[in-house]
mmCIF file of C-alpha atoms in Angstrom:
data_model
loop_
_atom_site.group_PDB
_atom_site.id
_atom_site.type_symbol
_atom_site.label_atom_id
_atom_site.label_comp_id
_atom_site.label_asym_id
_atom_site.label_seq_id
_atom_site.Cartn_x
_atom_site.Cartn_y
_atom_site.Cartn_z
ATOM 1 C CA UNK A 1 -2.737 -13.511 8.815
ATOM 2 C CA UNK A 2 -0.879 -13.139 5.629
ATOM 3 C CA UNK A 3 1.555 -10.325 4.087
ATOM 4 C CA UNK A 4 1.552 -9.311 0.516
ATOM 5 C CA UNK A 5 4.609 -7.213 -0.829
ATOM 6 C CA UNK A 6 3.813 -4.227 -3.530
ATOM 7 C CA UNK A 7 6.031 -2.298 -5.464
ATOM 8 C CA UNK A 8 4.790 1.491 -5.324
ATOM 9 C CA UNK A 9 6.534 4.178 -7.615
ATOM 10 C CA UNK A 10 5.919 7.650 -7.259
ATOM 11 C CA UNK A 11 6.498 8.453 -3.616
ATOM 12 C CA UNK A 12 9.115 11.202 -2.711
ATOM 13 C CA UNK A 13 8.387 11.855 0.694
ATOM 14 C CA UNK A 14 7.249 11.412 4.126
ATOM 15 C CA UNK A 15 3.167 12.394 3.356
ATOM 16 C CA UNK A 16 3.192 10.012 0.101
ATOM 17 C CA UNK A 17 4.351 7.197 2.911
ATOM 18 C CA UNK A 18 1.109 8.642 5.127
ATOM 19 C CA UNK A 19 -1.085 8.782 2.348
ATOM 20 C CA UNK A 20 -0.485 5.245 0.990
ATOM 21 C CA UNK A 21 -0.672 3.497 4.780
ATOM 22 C CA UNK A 22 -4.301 6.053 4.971
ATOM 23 C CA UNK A 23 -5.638 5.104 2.169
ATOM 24 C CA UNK A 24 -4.542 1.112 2.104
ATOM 25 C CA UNK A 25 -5.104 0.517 6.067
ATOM 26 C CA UNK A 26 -8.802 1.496 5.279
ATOM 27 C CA UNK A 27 -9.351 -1.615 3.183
ATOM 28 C CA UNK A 28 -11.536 -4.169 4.816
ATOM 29 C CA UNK A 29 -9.153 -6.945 6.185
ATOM 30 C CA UNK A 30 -6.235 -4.836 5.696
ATOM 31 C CA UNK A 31 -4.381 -4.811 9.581
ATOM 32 C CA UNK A 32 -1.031 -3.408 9.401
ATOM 33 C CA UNK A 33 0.211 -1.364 6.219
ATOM 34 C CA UNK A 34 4.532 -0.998 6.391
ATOM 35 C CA UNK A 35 5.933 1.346 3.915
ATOM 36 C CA UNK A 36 9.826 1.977 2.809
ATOM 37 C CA UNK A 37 10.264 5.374 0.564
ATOM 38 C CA UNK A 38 13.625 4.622 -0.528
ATOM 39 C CA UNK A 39 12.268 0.825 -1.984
ATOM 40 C CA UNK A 40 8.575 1.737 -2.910
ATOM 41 C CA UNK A 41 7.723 -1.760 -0.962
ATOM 42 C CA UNK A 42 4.497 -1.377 0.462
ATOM 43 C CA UNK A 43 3.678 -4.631 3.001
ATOM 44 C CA UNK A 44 0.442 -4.989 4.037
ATOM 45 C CA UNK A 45 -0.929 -7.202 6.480
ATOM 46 C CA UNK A 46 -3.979 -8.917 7.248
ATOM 47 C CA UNK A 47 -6.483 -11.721 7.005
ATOM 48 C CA UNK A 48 -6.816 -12.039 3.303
ATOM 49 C CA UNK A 49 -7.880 -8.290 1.782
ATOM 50 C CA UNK A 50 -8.520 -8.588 -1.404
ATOM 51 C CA UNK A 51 -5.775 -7.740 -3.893
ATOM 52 C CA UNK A 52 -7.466 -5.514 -5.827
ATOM 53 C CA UNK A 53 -8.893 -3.296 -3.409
ATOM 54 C CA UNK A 54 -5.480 -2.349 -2.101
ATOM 55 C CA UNK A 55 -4.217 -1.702 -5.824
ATOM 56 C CA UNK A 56 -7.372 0.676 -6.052
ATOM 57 C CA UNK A 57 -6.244 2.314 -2.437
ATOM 58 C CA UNK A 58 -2.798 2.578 -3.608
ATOM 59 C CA UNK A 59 -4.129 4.440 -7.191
ATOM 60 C CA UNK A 60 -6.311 6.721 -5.224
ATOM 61 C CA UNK A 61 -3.661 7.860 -2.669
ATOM 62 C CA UNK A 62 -2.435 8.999 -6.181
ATOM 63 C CA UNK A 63 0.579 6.218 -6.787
ATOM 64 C CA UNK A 64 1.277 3.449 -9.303
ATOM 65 C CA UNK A 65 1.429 -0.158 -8.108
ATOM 66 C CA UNK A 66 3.703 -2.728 -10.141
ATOM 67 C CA UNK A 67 3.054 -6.283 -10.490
#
């Protein structure tokens, strides 16, 4: 199990936060998604999803990811 820290900017409230963990937590692999609003850190969890598909989840819940 492994946890990989994003930076998400965009979200202002409480259904960006459920949108992000909906859309990421649907990722193959992906077990646990853990999101602060105030930080824009977006932890996710799991055994090895692949980076790229959570950067796609995280653009189609409508939000930028940083590096």
């Amino acid at each position: 199990m492994s946890v990989t820290t994003y930076t998400v900017t965009g979200m202002t409230c409480g259904h960006c936060v459920s949108s992000v963990k909906e859309e990421v937590g649907e990722v193959p692999g992906v077990t646990g998604v853990d999101v602060d609003l105030e930080s824009g850190r977006v932890d996710v969890s799991g055994d090895s999803p692949d980076d790229d598909a959570v950067r796609a989840a995280i653009r189609e819940a409508g939000y930028a990811v940083n590096a």
